[in-house]
mmCIF file with all atom_site columns, C-alpha atoms in Angstrom:
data_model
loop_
_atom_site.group_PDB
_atom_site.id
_atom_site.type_symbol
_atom_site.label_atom_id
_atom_site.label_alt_id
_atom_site.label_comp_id
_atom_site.label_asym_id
_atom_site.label_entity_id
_atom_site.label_seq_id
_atom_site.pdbx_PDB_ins_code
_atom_site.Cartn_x
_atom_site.Cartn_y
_atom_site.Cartn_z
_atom_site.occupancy
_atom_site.B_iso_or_equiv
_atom_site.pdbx_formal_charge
_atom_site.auth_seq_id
_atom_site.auth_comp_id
_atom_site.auth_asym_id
_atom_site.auth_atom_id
_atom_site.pdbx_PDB_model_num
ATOM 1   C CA . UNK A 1 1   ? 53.617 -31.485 -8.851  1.00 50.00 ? 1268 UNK A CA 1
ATOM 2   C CA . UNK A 1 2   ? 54.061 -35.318 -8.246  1.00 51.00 ? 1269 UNK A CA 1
ATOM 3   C CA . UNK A 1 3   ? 55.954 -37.220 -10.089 1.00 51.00 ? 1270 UNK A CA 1
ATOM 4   C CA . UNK A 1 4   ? 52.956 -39.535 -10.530 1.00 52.00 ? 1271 UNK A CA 1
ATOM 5   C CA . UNK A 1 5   ? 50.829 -36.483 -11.697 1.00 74.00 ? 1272 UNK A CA 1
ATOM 6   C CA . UNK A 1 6   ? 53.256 -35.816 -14.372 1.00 73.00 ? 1273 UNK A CA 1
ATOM 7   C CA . UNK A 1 7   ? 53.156 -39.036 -15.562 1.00 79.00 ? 1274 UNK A CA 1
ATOM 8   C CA . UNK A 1 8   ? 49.456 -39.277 -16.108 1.00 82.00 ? 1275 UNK A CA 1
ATOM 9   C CA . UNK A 1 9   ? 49.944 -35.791 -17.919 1.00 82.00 ? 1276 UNK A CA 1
ATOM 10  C CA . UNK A 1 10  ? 52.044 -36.971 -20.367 1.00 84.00 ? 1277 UNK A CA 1
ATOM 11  C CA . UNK A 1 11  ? 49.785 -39.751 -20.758 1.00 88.00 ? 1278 UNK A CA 1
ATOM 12  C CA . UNK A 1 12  ? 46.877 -37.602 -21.568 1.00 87.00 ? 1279 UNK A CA 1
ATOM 13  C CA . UNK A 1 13  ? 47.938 -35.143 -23.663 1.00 90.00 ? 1280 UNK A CA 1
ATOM 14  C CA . UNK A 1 14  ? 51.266 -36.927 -25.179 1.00 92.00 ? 1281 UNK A CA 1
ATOM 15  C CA . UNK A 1 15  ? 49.395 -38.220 -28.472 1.00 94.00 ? 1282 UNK A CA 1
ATOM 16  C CA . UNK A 1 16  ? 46.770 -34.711 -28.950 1.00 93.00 ? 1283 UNK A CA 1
ATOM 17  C CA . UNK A 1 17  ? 49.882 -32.628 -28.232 1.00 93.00 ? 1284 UNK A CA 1
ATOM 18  C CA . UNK A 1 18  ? 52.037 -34.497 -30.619 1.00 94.00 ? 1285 UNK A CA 1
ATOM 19  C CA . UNK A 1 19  ? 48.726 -34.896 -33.666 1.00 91.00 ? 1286 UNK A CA 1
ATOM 20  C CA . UNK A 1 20  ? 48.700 -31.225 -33.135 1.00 90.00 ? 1287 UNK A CA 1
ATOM 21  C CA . UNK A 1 21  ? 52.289 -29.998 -33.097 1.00 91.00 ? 1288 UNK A CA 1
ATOM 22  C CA . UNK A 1 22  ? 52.774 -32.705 -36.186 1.00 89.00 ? 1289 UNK A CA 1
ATOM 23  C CA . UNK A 1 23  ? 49.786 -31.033 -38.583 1.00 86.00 ? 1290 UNK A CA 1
ATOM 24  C CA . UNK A 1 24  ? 50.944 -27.451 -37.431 1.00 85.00 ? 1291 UNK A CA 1
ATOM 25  C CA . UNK A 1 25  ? 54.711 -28.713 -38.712 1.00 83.00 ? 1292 UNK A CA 1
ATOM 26  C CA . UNK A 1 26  ? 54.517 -31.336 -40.711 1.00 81.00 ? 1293 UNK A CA 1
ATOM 27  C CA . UNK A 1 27  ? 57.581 -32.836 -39.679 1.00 84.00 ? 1294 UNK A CA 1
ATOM 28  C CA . UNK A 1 28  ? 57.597 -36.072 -37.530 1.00 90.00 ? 1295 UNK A CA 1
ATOM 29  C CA . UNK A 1 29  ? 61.046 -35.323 -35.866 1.00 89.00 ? 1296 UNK A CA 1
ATOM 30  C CA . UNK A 1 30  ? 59.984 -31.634 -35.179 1.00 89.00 ? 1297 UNK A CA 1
ATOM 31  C CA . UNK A 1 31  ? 57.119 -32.977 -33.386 1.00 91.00 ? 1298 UNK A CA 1
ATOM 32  C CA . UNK A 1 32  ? 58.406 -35.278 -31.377 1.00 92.00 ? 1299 UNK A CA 1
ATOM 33  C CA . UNK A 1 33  ? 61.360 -32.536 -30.327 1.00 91.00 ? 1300 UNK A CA 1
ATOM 34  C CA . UNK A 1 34  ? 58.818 -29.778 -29.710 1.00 93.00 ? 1301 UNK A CA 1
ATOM 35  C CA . UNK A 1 35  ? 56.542 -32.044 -27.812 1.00 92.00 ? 1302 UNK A CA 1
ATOM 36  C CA . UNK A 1 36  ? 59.618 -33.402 -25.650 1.00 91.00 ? 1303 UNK A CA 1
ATOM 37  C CA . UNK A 1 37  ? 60.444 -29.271 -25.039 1.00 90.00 ? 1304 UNK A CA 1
ATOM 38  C CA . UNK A 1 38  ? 56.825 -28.652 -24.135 1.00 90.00 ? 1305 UNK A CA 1
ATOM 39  C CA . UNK A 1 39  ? 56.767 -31.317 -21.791 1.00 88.00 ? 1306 UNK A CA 1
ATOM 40  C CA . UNK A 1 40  ? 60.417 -30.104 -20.173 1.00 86.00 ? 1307 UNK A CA 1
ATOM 41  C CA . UNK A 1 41  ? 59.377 -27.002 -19.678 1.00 85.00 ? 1308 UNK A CA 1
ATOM 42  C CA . UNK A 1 42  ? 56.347 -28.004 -18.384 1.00 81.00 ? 1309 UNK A CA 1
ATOM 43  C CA . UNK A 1 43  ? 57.983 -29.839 -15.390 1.00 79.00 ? 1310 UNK A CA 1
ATOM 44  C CA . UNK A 1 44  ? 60.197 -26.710 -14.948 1.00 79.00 ? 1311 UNK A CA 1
ATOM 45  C CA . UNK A 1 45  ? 57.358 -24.057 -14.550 1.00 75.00 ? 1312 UNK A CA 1
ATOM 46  C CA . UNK A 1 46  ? 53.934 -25.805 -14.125 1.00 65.00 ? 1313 UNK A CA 1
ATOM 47  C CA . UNK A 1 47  ? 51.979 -24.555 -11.268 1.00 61.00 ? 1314 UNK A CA 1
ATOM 48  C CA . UNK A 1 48  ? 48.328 -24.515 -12.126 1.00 54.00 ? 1315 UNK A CA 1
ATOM 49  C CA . UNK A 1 49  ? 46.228 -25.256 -9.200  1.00 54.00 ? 1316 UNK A CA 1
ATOM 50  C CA . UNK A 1 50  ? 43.811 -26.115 -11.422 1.00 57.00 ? 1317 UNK A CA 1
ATOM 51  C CA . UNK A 1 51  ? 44.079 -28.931 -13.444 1.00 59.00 ? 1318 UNK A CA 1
ATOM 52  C CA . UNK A 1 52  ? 41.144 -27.466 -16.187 1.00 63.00 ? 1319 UNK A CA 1
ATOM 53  C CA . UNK A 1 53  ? 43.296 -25.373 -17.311 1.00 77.00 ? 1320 UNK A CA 1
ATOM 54  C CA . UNK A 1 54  ? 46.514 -28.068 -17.383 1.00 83.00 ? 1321 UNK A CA 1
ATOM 55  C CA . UNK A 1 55  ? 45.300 -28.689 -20.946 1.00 85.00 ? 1322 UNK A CA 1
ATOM 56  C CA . UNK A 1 56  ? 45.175 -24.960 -22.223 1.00 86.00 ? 1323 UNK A CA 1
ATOM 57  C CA . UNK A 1 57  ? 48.286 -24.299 -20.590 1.00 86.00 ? 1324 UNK A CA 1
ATOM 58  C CA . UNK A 1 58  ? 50.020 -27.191 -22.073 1.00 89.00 ? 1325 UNK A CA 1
ATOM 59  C CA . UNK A 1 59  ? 48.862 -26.159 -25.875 1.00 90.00 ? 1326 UNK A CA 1
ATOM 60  C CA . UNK A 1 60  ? 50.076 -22.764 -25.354 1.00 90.00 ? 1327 UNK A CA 1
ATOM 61  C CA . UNK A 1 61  ? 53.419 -24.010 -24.104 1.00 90.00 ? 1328 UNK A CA 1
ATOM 62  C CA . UNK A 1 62  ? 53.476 -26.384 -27.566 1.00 92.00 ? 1329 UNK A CA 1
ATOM 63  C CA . UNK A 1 63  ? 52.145 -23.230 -29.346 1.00 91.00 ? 1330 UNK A CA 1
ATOM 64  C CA . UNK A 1 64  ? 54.678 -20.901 -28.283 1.00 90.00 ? 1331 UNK A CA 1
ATOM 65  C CA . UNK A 1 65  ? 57.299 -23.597 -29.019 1.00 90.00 ? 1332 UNK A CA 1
ATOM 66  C CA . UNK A 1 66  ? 56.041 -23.973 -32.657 1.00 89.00 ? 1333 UNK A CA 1
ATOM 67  C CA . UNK A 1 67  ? 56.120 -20.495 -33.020 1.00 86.00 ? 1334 UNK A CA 1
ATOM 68  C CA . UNK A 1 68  ? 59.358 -19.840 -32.083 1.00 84.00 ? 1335 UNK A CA 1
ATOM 69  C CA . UNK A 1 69  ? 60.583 -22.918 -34.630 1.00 84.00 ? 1336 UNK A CA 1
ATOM 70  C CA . UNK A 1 70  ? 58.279 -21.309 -37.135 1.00 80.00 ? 1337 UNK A CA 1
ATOM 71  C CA . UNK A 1 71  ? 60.166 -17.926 -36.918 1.00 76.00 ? 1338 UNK A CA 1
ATOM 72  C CA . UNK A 1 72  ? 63.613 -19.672 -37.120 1.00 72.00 ? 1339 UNK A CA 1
ATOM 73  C CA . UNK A 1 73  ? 62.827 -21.320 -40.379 1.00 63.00 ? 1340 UNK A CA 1
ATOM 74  C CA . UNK A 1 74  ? 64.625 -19.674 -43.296 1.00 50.00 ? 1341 UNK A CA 1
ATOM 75  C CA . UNK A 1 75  ? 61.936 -18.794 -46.053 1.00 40.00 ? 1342 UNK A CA 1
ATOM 76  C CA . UNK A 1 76  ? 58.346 -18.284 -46.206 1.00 43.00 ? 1343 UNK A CA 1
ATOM 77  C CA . UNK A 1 77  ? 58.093 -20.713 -48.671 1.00 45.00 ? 1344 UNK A CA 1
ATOM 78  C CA . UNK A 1 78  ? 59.725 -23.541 -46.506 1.00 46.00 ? 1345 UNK A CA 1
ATOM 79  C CA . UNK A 1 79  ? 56.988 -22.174 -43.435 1.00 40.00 ? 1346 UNK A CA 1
ATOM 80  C CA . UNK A 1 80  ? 54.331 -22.600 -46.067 1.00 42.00 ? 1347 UNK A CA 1
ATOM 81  C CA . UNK A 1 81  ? 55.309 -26.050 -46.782 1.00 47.00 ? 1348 UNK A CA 1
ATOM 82  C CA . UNK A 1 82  ? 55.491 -27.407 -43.533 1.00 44.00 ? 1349 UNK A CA 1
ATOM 83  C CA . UNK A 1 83  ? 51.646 -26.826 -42.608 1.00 42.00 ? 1350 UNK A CA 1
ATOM 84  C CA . UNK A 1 84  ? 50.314 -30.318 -42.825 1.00 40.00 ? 1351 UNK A CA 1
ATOM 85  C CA . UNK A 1 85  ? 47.134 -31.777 -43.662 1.00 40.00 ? 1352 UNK A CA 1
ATOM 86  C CA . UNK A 1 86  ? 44.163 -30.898 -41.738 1.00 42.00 ? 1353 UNK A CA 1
ATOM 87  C CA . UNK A 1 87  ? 41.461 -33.268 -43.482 1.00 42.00 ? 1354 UNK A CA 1
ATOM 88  C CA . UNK A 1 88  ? 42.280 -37.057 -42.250 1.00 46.00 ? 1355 UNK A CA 1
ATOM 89  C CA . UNK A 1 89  ? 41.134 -39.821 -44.603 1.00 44.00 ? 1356 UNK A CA 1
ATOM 90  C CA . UNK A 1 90  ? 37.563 -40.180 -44.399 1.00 45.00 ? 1357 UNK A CA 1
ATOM 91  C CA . UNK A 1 91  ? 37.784 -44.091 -45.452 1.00 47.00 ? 1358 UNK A CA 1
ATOM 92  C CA . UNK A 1 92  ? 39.725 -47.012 -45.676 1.00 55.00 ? 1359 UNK A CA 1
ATOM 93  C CA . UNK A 1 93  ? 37.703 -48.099 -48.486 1.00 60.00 ? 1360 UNK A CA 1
ATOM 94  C CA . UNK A 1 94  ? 39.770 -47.550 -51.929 1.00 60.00 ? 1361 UNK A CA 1
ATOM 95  C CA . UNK A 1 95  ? 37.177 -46.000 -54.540 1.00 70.00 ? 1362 UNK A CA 1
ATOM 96  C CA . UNK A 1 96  ? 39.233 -44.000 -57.179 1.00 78.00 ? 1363 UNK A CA 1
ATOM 97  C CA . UNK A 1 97  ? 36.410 -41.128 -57.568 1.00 76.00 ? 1364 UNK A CA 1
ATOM 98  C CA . UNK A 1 98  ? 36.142 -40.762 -54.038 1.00 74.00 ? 1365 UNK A CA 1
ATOM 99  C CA . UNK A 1 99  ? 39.848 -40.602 -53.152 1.00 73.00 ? 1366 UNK A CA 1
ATOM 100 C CA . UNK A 1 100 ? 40.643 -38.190 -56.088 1.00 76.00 ? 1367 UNK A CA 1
ATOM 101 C CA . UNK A 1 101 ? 37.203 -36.037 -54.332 1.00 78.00 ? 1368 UNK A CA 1
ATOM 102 C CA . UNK A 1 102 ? 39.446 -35.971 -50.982 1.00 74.00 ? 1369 UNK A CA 1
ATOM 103 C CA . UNK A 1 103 ? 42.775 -35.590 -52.116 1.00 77.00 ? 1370 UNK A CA 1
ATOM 104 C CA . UNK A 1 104 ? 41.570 -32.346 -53.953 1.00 79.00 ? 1371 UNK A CA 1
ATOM 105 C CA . UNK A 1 105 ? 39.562 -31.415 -50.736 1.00 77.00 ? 1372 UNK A CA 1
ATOM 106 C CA . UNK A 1 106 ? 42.604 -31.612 -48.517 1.00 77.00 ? 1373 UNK A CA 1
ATOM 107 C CA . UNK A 1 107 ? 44.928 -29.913 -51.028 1.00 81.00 ? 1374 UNK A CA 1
ATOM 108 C CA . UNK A 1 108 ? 42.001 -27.324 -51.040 1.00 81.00 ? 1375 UNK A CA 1
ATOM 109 C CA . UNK A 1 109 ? 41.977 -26.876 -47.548 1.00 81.00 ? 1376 UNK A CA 1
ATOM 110 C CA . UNK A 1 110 ? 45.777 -26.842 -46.876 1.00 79.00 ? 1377 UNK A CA 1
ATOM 111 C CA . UNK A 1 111 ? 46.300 -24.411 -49.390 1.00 83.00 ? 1378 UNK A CA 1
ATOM 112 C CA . UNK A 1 112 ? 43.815 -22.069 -47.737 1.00 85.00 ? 1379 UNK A CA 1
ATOM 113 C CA . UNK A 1 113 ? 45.372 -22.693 -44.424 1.00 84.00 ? 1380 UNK A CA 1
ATOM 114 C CA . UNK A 1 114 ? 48.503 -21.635 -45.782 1.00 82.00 ? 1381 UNK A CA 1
ATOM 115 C CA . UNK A 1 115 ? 46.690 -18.037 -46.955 1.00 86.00 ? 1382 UNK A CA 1
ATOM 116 C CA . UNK A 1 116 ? 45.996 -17.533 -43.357 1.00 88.00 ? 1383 UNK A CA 1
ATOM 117 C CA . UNK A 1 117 ? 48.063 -15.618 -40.473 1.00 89.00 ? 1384 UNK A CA 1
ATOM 118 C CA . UNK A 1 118 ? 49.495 -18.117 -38.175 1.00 87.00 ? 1385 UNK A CA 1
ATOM 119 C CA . UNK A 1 119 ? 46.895 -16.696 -35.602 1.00 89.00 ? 1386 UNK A CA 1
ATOM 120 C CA . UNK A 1 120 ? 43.987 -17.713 -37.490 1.00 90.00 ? 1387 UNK A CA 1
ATOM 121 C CA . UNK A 1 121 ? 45.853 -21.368 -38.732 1.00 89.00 ? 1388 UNK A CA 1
ATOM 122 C CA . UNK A 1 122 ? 45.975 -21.996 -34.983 1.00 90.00 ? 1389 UNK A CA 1
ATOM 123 C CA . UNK A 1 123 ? 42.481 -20.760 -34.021 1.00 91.00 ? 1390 UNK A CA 1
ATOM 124 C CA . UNK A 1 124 ? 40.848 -22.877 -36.417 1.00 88.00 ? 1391 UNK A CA 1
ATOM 125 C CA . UNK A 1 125 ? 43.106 -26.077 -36.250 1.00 86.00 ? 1392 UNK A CA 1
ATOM 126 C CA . UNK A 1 126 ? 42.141 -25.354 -32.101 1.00 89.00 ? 1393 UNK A CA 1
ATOM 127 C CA . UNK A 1 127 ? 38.448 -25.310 -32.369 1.00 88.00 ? 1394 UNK A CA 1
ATOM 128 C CA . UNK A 1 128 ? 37.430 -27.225 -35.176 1.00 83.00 ? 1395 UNK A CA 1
ATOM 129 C CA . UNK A 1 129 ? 40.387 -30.530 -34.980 1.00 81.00 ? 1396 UNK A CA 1
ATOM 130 C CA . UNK A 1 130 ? 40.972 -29.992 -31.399 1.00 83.00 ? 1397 UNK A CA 1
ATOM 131 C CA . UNK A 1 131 ? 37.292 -29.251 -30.310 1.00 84.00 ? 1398 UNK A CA 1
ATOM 132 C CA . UNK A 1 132 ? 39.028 -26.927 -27.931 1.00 87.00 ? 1399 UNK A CA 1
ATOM 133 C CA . UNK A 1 133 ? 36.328 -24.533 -25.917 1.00 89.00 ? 1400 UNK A CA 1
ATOM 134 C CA . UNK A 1 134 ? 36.085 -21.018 -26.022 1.00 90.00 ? 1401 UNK A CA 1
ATOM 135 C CA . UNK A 1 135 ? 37.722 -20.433 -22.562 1.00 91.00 ? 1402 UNK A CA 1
ATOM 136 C CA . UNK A 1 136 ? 40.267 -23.132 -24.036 1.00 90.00 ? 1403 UNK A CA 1
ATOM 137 C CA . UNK A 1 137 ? 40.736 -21.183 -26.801 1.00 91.00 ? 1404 UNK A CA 1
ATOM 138 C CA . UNK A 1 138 ? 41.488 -18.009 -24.708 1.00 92.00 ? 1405 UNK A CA 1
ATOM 139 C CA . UNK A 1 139 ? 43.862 -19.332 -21.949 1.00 90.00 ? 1406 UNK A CA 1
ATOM 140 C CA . UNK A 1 140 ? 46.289 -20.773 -24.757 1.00 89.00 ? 1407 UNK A CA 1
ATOM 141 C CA . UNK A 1 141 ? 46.107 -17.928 -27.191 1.00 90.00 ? 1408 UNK A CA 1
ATOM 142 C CA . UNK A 1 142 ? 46.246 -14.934 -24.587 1.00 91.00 ? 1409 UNK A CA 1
ATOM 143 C CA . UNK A 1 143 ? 43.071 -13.838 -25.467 1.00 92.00 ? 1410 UNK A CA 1
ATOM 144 C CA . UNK A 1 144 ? 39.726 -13.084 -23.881 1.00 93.00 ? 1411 UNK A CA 1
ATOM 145 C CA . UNK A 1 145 ? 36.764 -14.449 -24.535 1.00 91.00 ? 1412 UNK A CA 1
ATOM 146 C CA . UNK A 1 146 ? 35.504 -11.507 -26.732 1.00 93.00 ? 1413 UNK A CA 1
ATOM 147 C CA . UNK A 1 147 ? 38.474 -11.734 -28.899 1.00 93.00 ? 1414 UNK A CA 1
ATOM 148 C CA . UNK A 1 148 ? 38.653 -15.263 -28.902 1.00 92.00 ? 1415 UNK A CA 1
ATOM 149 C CA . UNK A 1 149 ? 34.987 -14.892 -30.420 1.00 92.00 ? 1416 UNK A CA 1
ATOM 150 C CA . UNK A 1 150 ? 36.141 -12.352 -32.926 1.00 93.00 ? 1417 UNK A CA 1
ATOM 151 C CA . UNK A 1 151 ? 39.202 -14.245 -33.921 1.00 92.00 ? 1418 UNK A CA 1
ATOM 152 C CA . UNK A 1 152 ? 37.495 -17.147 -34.804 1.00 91.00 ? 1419 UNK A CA 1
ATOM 153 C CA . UNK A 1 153 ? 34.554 -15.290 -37.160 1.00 91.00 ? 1420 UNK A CA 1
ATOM 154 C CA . UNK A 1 154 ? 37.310 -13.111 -38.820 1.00 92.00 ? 1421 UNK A CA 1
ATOM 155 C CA . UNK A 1 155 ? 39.498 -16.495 -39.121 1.00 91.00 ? 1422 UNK A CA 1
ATOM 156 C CA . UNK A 1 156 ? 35.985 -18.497 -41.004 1.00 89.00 ? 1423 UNK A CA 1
ATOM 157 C CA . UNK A 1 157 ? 35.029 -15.550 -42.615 1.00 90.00 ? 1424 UNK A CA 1
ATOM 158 C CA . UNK A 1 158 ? 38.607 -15.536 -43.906 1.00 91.00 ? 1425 UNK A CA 1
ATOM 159 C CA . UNK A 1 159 ? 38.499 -19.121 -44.713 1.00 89.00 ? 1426 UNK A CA 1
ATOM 160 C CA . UNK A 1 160 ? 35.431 -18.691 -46.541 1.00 87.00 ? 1427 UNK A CA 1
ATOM 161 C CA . UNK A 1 161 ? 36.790 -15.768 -48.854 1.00 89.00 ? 1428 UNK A CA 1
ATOM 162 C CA . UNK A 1 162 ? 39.984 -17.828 -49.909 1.00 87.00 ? 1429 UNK A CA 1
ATOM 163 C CA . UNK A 1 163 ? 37.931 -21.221 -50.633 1.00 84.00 ? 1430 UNK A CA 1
ATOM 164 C CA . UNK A 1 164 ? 35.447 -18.959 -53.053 1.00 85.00 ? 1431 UNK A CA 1
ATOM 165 C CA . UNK A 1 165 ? 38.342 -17.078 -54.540 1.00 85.00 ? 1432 UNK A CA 1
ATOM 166 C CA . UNK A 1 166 ? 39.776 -20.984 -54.911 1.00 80.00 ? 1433 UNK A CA 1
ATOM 167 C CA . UNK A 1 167 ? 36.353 -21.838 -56.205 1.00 78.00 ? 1434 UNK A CA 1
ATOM 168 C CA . UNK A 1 168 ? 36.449 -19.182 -58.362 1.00 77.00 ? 1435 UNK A CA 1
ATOM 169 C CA . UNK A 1 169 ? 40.035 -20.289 -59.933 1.00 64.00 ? 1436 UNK A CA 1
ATOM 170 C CA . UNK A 1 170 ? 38.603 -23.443 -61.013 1.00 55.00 ? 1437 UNK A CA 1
ATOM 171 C CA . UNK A 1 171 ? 35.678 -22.124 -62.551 1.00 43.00 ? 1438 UNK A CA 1
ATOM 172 C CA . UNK A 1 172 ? 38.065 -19.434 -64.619 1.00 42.00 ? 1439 UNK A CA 1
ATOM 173 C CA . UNK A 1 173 ? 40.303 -21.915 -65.275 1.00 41.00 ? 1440 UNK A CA 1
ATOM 174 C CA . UNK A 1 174 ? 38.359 -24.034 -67.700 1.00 36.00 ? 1441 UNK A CA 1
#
């Protein structure tokens, strides 16, 4: 590829590559080295004719890379933490009742994201943050477009089970 072409790459998909690696991590400086290492490697290997699939190609590339840092962390515990926040702040307006309704929300939400396999994490985080397609979805995952349909319902369904039984905690609780 041109050197020109790889600039306008890494001005295209620099700032979703970087949102996504950051709320998959949580950690700015993990980000910004896993984005640098996706975009490396990228120059090293990238030979897609097509440039629809430049964007799939590049996720799986960052996906691959957080992976592989998710694997070397030491405890499940420290994994777990380091899932950020999938729910951005809905307002800039400060009213107390409504900021206490979306902190709990988000705290809701990352705590069932951290219930889920990695797989499903990234499925979701793909499709609903990402608006990623189905034949998105597939290139960067390895999947075909059956399974990527599959993934995705068992990955909702399993959201759905963990917000009720989260749900149902409150309820108990009081």
């Amino acid at each position: 590829m041109k050197a020109q072409t790889w600039s306008e790459l890494f001005v295209d998909y620099q700032h979703p590559l970087y949102r996504y690696l950051f709320r998959m991590c949580g950690s700015r400086e993990v980000a910004e080295e896993l984005l640098q290492e996706t975009f490396y490697r990228a120059m090293l290997s990238l030979s897609i004719q097509d440039a629809r699939q430049v964007r799939a190609w590049l996720y799986k590339v960052a996906r691959n890379l957080y992976v592989d840092w998710l694997r070397r962390q030491t405890s499940e515990q420290k994994m777990l933490e380091n899932i950020k926040r999938l729910i951005p702040a809905a307002s800039h307006t400060y009213v107390p009742e409504v900021a206490l309704r979306q902190k709990e929300d988000k705290e809701k939400v990352e705590w069932i994201m951290q219930q889920l396999p990695e797989r499903m994490r990234t499925i979701l985080y793909l499709r609903e943050i990402e608006d990623f397609s189905y034949q998105e979805l597939g290139a960067t995952l390895d999947l075909s477009l059956d399974q990527v349909k599959v993934t995705l319902y068992r990955a909702r369904e399993r959201f759905r089970e963990w917000e009720a039984r989260a749900e149902g905690g409150k309820r108990d609780g009081r």
